[in-house]
Structure formats: structure tokens, C-alpha cells
CSV table of C-alpha atoms in Angstrom, one decimal:
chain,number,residue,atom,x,y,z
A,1,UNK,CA,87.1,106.5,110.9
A,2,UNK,CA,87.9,109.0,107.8
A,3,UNK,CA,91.4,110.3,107.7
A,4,UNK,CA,93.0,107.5,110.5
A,5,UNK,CA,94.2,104.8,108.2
A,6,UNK,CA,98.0,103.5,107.6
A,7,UNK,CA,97.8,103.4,103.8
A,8,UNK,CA,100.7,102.8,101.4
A,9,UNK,CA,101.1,106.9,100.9
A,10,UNK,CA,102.2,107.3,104.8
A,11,UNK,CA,104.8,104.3,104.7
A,12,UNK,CA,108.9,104.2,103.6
A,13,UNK,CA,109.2,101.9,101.0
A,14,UNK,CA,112.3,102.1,99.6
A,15,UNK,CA,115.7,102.1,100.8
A,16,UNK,CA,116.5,105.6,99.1
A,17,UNK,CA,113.4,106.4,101.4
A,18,UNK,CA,115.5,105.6,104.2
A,19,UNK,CA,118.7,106.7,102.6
A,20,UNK,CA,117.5,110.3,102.6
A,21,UNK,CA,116.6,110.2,106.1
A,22,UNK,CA,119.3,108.6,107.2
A,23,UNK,CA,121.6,111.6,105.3
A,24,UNK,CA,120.3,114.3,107.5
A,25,UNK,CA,117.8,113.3,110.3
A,26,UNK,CA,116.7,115.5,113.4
A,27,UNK,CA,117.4,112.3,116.5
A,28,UNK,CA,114.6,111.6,118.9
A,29,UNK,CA,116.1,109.2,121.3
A,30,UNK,CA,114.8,106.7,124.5
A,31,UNK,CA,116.3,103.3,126.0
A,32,UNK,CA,114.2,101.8,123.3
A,33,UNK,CA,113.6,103.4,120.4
A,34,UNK,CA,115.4,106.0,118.0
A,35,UNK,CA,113.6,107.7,116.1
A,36,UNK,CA,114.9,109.7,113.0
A,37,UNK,CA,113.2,112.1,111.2
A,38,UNK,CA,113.8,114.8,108.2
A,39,UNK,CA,111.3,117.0,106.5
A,40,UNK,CA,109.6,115.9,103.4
A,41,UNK,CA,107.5,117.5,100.4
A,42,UNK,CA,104.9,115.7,101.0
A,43,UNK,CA,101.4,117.2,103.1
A,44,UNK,CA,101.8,114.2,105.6
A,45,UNK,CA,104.5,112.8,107.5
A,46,UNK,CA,105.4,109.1,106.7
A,47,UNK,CA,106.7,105.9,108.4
A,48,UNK,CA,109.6,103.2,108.5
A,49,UNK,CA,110.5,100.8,110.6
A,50,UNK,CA,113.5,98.9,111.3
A,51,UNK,CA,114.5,96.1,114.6
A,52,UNK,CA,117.0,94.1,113.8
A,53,UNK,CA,116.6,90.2,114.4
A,54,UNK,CA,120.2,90.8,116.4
A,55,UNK,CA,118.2,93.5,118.8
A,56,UNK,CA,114.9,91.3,119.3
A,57,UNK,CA,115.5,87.7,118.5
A,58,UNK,CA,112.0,86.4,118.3
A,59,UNK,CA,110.0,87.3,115.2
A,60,UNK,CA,107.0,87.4,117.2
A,61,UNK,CA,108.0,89.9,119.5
A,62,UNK,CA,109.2,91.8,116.2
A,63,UNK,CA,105.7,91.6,114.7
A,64,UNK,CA,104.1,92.7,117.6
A,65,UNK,CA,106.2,95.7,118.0
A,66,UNK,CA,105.8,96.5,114.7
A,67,UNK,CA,102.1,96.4,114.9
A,68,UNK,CA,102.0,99.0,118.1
A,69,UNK,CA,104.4,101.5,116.4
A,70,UNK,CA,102.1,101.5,112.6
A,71,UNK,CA,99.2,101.7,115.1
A,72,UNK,CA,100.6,104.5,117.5
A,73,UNK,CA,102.2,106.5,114.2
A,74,UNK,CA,98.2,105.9,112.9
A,75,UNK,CA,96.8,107.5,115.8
A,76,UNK,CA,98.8,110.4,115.8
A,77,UNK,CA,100.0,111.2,112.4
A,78,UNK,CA,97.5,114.3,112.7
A,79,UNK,CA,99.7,115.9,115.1
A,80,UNK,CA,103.3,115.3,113.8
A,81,UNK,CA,104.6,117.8,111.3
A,82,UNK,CA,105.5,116.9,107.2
A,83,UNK,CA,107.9,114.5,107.9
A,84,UNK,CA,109.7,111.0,107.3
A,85,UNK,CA,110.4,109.3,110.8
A,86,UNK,CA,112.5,105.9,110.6
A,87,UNK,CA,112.1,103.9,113.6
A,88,UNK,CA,115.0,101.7,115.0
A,89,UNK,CA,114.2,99.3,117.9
A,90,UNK,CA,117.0,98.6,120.2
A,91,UNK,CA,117.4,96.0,122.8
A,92,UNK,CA,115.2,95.5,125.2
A,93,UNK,CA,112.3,97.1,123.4
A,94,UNK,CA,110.3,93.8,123.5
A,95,UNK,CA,110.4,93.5,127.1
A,96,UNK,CA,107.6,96.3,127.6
A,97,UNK,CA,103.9,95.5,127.9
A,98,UNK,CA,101.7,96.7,125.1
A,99,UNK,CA,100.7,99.8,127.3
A,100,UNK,CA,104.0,100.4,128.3
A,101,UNK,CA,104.8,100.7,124.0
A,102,UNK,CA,101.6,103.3,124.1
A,103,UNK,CA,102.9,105.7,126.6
A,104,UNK,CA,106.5,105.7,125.1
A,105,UNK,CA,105.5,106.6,122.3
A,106,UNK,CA,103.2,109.0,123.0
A,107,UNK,CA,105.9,110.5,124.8
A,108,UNK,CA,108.3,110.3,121.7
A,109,UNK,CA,105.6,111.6,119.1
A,110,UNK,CA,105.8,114.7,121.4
A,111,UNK,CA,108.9,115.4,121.4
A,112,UNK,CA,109.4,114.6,118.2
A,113,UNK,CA,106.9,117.1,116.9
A,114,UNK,CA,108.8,119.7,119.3
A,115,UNK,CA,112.3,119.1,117.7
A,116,UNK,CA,110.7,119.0,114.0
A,117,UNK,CA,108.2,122.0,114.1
A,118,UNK,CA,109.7,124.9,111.7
């Protein structure tokens, strides 16, 4: 699968990474999930993630929820604009099924894409 991978390019890795989204992001917002965005130089949009261990206590559930978002972000970083997109997981975010995680955020890829085109 050419051109569908998560490598270290389309990931935040540093917190002045987040710190400049953070500064001045465009909000994408469900029960869930915010998701925070801001244009970038780059020619691909990039990825961080943050759920507190006060928001989802277990560090399993963390993982796994961590592991859908990377993996819906890797299936559609085609169709989102040039942009860096923090994550933040609120309560209750564990409690869907894995499907459940799919269509959400299919849904907020969407919109997101909407908000951020230029």
C-alpha cells in the first residue's frame, strides 16, 4: 500500500509542535473528541494525540484509542488539507466500540476538511 503509512514525517513530536497549534487552531468538536487544527508548510497534514489518564483511566483503553485514531488519520490523510490536527480525547471516548470510533471520525475528518479548506 504506497502512500498509506503513519511515518515519523506525519506525526507531532514536540511540544512546540503542539504549542503552535494550540496558539491559533481552527476547533472541530464532538462528545468525544476535539480536534484542533492550524495550517502548516508542510505538503501533508500531520498528527498528535493527547487523552489524559484523568479522561480515560485505563491505559489499555488509552492504547487502543490511540491505535484507531493513527489508523483513521492513516486512512484518510489523502483527503484532509496541509495541516497539524491535535487530538484531545475526553470522557467517555473509551466507551465506544471500535466501529463506533470509525464512523466518528470519519464524520470528524469531514468536517474538519470543511472548516480547514482555504
Amino acid at each position: 500500500m504506497g502512500g498509506c503509512q503513519f511515518t515519523r514525517e506525519l506525526r507531532l513530536l514536540t511540544p512546540s509542535h503542539f504549542t503552535f497549534v494550540f496558539d491559533d487552531a481552527i476547533p472541530t468538536s464532538s462528545s468525544q473528541f476535539t480536534l484542533l487544527a492550524r495550517h502548516n508548510q508542510y505538503n501533508h497534514p500531520r498528527l498528535g494525540i493527547t487523552i489524559a489518564k484523568k479522561r480515560v483511566r485505563k491505559a489499555h483503553d488509552r492504547n487502543r484509542l490511540k491505535r484507531i485514531l493513527r489508523e483513521s488519520f492513516r486512512l484518510h490523510q489523502h483527503q484532509l488539507p496541509n495541516v497539524d490536527i491535535v487530538i484531545i480525547g475526553k470522557s467517555n471516548a473509551d466507551k465506544l466500540t471500535n466501529p463506533e470510533l470509525f464512523a466518528l471520525l470519519d464524520k470528524l475528518w469531514k468536517k474538519l476538511a470543511k472548516r480547514c479548506a482555504v
